[in-house]
PDB file of C-alpha atoms in Angstrom:
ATOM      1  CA  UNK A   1      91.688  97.278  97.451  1.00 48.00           C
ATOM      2  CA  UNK A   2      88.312  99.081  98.215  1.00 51.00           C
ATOM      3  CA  UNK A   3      87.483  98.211  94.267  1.00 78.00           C
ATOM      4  CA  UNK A   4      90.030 101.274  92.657  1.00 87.00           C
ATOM      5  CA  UNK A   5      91.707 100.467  89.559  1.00 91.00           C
ATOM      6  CA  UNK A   6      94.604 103.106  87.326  1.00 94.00           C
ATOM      7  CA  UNK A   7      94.843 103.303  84.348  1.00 95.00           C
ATOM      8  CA  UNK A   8      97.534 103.282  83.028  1.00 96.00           C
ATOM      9  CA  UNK A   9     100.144 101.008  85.002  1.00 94.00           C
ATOM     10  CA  UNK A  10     103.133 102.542  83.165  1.00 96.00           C
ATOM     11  CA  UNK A  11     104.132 105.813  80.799  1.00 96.00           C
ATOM     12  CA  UNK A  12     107.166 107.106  79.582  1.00 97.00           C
ATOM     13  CA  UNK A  13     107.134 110.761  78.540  1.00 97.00           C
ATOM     14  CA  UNK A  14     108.980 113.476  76.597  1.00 97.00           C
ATOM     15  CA  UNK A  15     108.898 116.626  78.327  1.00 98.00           C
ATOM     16  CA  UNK A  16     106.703 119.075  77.340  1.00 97.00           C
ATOM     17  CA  UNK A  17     104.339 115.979  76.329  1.00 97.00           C
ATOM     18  CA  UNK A  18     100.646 115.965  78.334  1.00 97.00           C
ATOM     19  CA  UNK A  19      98.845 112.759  79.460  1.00 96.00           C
ATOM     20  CA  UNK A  20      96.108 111.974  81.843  1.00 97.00           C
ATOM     21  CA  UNK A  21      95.710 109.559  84.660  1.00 97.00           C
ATOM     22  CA  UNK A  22      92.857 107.719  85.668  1.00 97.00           C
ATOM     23  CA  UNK A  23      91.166 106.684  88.772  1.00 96.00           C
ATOM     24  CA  UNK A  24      88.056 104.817  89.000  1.00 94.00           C
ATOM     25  CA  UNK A  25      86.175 102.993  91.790  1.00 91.00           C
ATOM     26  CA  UNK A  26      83.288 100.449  91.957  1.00 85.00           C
ATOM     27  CA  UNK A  27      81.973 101.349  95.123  1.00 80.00           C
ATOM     28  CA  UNK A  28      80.018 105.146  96.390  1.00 85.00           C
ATOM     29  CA  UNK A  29      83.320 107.010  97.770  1.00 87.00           C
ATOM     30  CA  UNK A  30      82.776 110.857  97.547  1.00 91.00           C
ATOM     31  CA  UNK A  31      86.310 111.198  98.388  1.00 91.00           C
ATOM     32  CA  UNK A  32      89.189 110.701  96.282  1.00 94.00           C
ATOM     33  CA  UNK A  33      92.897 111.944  96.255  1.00 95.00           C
ATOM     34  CA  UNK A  34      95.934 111.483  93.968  1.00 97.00           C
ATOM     35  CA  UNK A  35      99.431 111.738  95.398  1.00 96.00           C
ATOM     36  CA  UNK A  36     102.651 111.159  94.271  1.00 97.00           C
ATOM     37  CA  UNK A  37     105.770 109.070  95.750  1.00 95.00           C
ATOM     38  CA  UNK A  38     109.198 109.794  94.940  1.00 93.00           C
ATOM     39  CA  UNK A  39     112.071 107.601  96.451  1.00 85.00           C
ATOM     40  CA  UNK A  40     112.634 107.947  99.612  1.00 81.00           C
ATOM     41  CA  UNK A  41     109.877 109.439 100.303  1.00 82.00           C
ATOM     42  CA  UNK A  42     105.902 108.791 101.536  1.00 85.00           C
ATOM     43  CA  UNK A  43     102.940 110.091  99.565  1.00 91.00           C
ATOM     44  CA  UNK A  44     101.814 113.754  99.303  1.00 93.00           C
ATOM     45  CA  UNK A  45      98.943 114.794  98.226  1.00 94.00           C
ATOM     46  CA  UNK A  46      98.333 116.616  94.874  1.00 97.00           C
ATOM     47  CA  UNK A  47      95.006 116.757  94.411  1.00 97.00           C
ATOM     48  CA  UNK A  48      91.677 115.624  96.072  1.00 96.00           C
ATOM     49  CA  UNK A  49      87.654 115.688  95.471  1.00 96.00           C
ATOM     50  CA  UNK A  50      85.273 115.383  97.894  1.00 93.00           C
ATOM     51  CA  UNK A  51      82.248 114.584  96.025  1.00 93.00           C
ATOM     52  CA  UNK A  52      81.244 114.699  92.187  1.00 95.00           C
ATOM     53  CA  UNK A  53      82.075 118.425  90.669  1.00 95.00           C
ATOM     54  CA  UNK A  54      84.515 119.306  92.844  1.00 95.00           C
ATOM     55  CA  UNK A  55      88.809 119.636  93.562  1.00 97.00           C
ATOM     56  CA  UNK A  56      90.704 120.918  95.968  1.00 96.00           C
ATOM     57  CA  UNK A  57      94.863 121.375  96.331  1.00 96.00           C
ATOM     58  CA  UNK A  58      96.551 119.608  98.137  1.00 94.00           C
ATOM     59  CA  UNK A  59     100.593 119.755  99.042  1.00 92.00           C
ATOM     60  CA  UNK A  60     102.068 119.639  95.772  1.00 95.00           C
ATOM     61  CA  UNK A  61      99.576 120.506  92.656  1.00 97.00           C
ATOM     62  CA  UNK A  62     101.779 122.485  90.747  1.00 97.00           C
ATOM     63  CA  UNK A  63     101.777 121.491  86.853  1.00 97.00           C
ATOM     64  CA  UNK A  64      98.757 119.111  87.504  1.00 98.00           C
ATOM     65  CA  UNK A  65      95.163 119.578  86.608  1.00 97.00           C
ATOM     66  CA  UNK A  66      92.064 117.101  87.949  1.00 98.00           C
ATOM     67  CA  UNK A  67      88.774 116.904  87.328  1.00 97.00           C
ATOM     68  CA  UNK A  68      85.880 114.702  88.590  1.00 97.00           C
ATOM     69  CA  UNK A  69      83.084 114.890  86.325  1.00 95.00           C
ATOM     70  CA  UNK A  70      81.677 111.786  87.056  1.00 95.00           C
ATOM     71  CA  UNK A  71      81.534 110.646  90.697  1.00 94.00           C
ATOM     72  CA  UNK A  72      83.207 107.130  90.184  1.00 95.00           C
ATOM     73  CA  UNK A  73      86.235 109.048  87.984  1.00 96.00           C
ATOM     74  CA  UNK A  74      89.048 111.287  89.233  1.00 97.00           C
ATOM     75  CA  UNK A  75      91.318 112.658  86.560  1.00 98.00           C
ATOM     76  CA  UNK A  76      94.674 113.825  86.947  1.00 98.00           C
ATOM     77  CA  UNK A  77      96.207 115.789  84.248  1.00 98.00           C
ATOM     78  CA  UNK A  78      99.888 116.491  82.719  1.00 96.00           C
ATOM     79  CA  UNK A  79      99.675 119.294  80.529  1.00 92.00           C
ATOM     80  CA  UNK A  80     103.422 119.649  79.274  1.00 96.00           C
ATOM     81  CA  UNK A  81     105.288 117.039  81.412  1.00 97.00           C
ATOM     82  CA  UNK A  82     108.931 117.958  83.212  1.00 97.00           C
ATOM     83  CA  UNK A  83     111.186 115.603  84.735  1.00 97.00           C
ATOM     84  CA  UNK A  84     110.328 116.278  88.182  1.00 96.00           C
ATOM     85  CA  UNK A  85     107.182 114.964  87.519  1.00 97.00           C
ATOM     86  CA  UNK A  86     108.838 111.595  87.055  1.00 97.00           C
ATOM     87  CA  UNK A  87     106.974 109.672  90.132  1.00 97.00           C
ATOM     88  CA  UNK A  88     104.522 107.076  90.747  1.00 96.00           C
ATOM     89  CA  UNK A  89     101.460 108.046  90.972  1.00 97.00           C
ATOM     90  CA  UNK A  90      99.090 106.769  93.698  1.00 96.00           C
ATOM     91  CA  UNK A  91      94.928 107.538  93.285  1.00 94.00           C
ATOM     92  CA  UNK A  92      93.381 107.231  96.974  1.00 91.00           C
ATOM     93  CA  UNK A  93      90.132 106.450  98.680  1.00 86.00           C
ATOM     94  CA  UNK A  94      88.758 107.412 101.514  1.00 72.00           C
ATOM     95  CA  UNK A  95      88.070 107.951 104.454  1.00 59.00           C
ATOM     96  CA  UNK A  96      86.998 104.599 105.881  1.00 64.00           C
ATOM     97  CA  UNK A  97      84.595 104.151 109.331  1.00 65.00           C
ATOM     98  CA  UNK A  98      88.070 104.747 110.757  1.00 67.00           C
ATOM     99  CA  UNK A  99      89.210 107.236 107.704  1.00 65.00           C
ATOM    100  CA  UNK A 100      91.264 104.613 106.847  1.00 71.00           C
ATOM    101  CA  UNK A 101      92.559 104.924 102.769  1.00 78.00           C
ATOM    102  CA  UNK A 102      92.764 102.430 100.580  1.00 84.00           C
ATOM    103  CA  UNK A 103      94.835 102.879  97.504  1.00 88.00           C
ATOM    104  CA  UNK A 104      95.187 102.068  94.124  1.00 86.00           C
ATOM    105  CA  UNK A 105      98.024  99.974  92.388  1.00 89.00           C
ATOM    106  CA  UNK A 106      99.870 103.207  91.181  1.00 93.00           C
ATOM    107  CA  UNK A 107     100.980 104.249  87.864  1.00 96.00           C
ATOM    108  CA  UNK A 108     104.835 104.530  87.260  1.00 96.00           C
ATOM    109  CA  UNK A 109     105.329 107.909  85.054  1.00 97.00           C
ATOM    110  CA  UNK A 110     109.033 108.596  83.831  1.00 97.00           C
ATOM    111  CA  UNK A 111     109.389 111.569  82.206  1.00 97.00           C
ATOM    112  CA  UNK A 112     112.456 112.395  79.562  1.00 97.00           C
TER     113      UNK A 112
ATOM    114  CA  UNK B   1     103.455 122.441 110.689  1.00 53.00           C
ATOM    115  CA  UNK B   2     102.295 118.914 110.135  1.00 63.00           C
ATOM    116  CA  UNK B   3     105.138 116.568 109.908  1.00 84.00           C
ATOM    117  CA  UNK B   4     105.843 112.625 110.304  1.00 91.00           C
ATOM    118  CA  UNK B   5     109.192 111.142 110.700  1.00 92.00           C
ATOM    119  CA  UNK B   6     110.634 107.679 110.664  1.00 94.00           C
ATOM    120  CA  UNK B   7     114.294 106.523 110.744  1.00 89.00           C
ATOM    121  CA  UNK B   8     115.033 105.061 107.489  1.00 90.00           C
ATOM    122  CA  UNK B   9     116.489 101.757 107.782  1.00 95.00           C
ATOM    123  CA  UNK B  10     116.384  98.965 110.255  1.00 97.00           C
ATOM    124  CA  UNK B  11     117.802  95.136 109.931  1.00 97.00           C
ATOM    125  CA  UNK B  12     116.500  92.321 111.951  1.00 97.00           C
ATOM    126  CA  UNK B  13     117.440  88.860 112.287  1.00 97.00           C
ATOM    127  CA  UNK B  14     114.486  86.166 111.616  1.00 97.00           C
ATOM    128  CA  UNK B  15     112.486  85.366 114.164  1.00 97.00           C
ATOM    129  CA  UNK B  16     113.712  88.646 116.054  1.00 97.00           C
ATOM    130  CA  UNK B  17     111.184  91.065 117.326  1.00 97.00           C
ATOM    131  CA  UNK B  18     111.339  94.505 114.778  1.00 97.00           C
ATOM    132  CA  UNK B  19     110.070  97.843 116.353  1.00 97.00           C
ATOM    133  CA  UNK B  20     109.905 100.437 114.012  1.00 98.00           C
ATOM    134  CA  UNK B  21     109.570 104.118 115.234  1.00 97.00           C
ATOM    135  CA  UNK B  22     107.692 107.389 114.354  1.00 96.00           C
ATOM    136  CA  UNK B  23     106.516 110.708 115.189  1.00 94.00           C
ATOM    137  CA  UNK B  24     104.724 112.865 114.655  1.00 90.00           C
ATOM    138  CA  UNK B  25     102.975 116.983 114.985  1.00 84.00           C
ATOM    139  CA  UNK B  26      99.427 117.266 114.631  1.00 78.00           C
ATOM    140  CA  UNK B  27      98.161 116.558 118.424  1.00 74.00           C
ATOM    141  CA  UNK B  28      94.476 116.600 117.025  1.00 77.00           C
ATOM    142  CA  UNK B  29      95.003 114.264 114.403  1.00 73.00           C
ATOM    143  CA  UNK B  30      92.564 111.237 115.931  1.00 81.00           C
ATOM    144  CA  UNK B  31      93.628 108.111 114.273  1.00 88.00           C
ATOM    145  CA  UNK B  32      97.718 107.062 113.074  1.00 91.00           C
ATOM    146  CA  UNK B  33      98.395 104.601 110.294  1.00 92.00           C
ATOM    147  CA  UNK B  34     100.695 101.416 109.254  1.00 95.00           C
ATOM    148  CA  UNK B  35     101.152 101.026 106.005  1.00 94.00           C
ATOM    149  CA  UNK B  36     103.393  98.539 104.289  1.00 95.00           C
ATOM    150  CA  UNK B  37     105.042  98.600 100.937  1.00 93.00           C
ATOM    151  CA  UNK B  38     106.337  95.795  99.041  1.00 92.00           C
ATOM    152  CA  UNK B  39     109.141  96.683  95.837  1.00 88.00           C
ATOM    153  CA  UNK B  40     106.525  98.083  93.327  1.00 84.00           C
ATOM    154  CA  UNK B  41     103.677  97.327  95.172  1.00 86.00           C
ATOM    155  CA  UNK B  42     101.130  99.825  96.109  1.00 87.00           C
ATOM    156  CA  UNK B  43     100.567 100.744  99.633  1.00 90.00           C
ATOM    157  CA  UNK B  44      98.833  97.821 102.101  1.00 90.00           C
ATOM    158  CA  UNK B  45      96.615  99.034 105.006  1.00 90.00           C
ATOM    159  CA  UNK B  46      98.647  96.972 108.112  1.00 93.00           C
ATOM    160  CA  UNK B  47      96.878  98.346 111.213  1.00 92.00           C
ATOM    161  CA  UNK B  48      95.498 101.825 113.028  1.00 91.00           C
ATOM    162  CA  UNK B  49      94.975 103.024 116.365  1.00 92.00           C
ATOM    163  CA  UNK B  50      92.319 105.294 117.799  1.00 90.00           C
ATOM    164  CA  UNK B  51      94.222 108.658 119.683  1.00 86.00           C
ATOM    165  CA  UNK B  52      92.480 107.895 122.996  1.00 88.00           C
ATOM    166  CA  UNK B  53      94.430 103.846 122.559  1.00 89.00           C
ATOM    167  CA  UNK B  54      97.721 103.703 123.899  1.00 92.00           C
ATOM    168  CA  UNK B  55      98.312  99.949 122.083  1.00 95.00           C
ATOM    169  CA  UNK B  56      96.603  97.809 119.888  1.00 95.00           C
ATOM    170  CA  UNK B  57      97.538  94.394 119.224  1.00 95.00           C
ATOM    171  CA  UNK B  58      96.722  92.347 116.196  1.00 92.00           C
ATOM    172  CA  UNK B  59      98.225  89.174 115.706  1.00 94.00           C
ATOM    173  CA  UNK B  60     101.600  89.767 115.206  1.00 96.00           C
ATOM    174  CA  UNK B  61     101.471  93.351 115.213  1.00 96.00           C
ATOM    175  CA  UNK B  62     101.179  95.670 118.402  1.00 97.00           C
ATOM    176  CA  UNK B  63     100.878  99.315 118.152  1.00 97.00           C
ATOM    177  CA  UNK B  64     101.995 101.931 120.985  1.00 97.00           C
ATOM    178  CA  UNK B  65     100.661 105.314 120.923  1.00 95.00           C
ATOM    179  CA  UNK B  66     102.565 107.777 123.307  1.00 93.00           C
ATOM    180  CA  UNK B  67     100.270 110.974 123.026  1.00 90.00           C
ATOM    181  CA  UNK B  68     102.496 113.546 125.394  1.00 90.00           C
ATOM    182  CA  UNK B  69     105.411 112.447 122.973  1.00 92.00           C
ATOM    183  CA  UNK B  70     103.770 112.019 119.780  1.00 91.00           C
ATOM    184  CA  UNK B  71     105.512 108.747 119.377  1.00 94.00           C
ATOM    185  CA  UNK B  72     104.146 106.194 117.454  1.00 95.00           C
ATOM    186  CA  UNK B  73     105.362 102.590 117.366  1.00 97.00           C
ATOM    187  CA  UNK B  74     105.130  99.517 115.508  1.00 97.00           C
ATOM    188  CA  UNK B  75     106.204  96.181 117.109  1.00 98.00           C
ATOM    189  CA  UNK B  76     106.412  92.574 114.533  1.00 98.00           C
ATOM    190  CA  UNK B  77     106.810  89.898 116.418  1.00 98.00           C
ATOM    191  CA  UNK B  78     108.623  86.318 115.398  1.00 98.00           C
ATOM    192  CA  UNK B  79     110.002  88.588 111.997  1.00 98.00           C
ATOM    193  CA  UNK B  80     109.729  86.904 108.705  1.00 97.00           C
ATOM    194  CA  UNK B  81     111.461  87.109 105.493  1.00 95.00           C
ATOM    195  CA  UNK B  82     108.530  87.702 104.177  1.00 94.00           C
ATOM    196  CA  UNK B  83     107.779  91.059 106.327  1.00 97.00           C
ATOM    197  CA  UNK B  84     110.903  92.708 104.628  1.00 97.00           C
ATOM    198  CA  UNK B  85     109.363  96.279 103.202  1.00 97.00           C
ATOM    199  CA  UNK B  86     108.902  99.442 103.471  1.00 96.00           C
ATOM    200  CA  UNK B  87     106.704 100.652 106.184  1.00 97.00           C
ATOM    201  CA  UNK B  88     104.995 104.176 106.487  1.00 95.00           C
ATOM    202  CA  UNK B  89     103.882 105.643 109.437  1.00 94.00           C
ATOM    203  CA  UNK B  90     100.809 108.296 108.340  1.00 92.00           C
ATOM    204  CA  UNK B  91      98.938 110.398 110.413  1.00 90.00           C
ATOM    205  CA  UNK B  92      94.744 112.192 109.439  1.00 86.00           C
ATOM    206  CA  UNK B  93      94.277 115.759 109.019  1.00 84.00           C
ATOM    207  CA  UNK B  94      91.847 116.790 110.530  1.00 79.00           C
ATOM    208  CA  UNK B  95      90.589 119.393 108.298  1.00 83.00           C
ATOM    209  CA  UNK B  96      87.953 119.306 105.355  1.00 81.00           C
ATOM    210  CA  UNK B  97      90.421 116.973 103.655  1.00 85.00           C
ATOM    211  CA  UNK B  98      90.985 114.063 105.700  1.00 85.00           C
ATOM    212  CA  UNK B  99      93.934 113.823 104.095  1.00 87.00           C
ATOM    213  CA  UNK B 100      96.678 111.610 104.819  1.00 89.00           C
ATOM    214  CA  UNK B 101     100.519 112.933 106.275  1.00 90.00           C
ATOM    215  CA  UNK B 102     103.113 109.938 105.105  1.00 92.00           C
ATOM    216  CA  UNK B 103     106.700 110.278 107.271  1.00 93.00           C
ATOM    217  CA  UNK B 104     109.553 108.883 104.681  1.00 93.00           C
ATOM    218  CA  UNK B 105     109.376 105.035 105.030  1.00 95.00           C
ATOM    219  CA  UNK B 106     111.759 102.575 107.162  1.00 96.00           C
ATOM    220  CA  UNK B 107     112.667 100.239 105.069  1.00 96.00           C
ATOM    221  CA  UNK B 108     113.047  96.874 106.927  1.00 97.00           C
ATOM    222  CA  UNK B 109     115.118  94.255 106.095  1.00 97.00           C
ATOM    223  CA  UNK B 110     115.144  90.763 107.641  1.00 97.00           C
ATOM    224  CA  UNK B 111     117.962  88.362 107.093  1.00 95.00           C
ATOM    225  CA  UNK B 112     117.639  84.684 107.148  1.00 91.00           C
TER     226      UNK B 112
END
């Protein structure tokens, strides 16, 4: 969808372990989000960018970092991993003509 | 607060109609969401309505905004086996974010 790829698809973690996340698009978004999804549950929002340089919080960003260095990259960070950051991990684009977001194909994280 | 909420489950016979049910806070919030999620699939893009719409219709899919409730609906018609998921109701803020707000999913099951 809307040319966003994440890499990786899968991880399995030790706590106290770090990793990073990546989301990249093809196309000229200056928006882009990452937000989690826990059973049960819908997405919330951990981080966001809107444009090259810069982050912003979102709902949940405790025990993440980001970073979006490059305008077709957003990075999202693990520095010592906990079990309640076991989730899949959804990178988002944004806002369509309508503000409509497309997202990626997650990445399922399982922390031990 | 902003907040979105869904019931959880519903089960439809094939070829039934399904209606699934949400609302939600934010009165500014200008455009509401269907998204559909297939078991460990990434979120689909189904349908949106404009907040000065009170339906939409798209194929099978018609969507009823009541504004002085905030009540959101989505209506499948002639169900299919294959339109068994879960399916998020989201709403925009309307902030600096444009972020999305997710209610918890109704998961839909259709039997045969």
């Amino acid at each position: 969808n809307a040319g966003v790829t994440q890499t990786p698809k899968f991880r399995v973690l030790k706590t106290g372990q770090s990793m990073t996340l990546l989301c990249a698009q093809d196309m000229n978004h200056e928006y882009m989000y990452w937000y989690r999804q826990d059973p049960g549950m819908g997405l919330r929002l951990i981080h966001y960018s809107v444009g090259e340089g810069t982050t912003a919080k979102g709902e949940v960003p405790d025990g993440y970092n980001v970073s979006r260095l490059k305008k077709q990259n957003f990075l999202l960070g693990l520095e010592s991993a906990a079990p309640s950051q076991t989730s899949v991990y959804f990178c988002g684009l944004p806002p369509g003509t309508s503000y409509e977001q497309y997202f990626g194909p997650g990445t399922r994280l399982t922390v031990t | 607060g902003e907040d979105v909420e869904q019931s959880l489950f519903l089960s439809v016979r094939e070829g039934d109609s399904s209606v699934i049910n949400c609302t939600y806070t934010d009165s500014s919030s200008t455009y509401l969401y269907w998204y559909k999620q297939e078991p460990g699939a990434g979120l689909q893009l189904l349908t949106y309505i404009f907040s000065n719409m009170d339906m939409k219709q798209d194929q099978r899919l018609t969507v009823l905004l009541n504004k002085k409730d905030k009540h959101l609906s989505l209506r499948i018609a002639d169900t299919q086996t294959g339109d068994s998921a879960i399916y998020f109701c989201a709403e925009i803020a309307m902030d600096s974010s444009y972020k999305l707000i997710f209610g918890s999913g109704t998961r839909l099951l259709v039997r045969p």
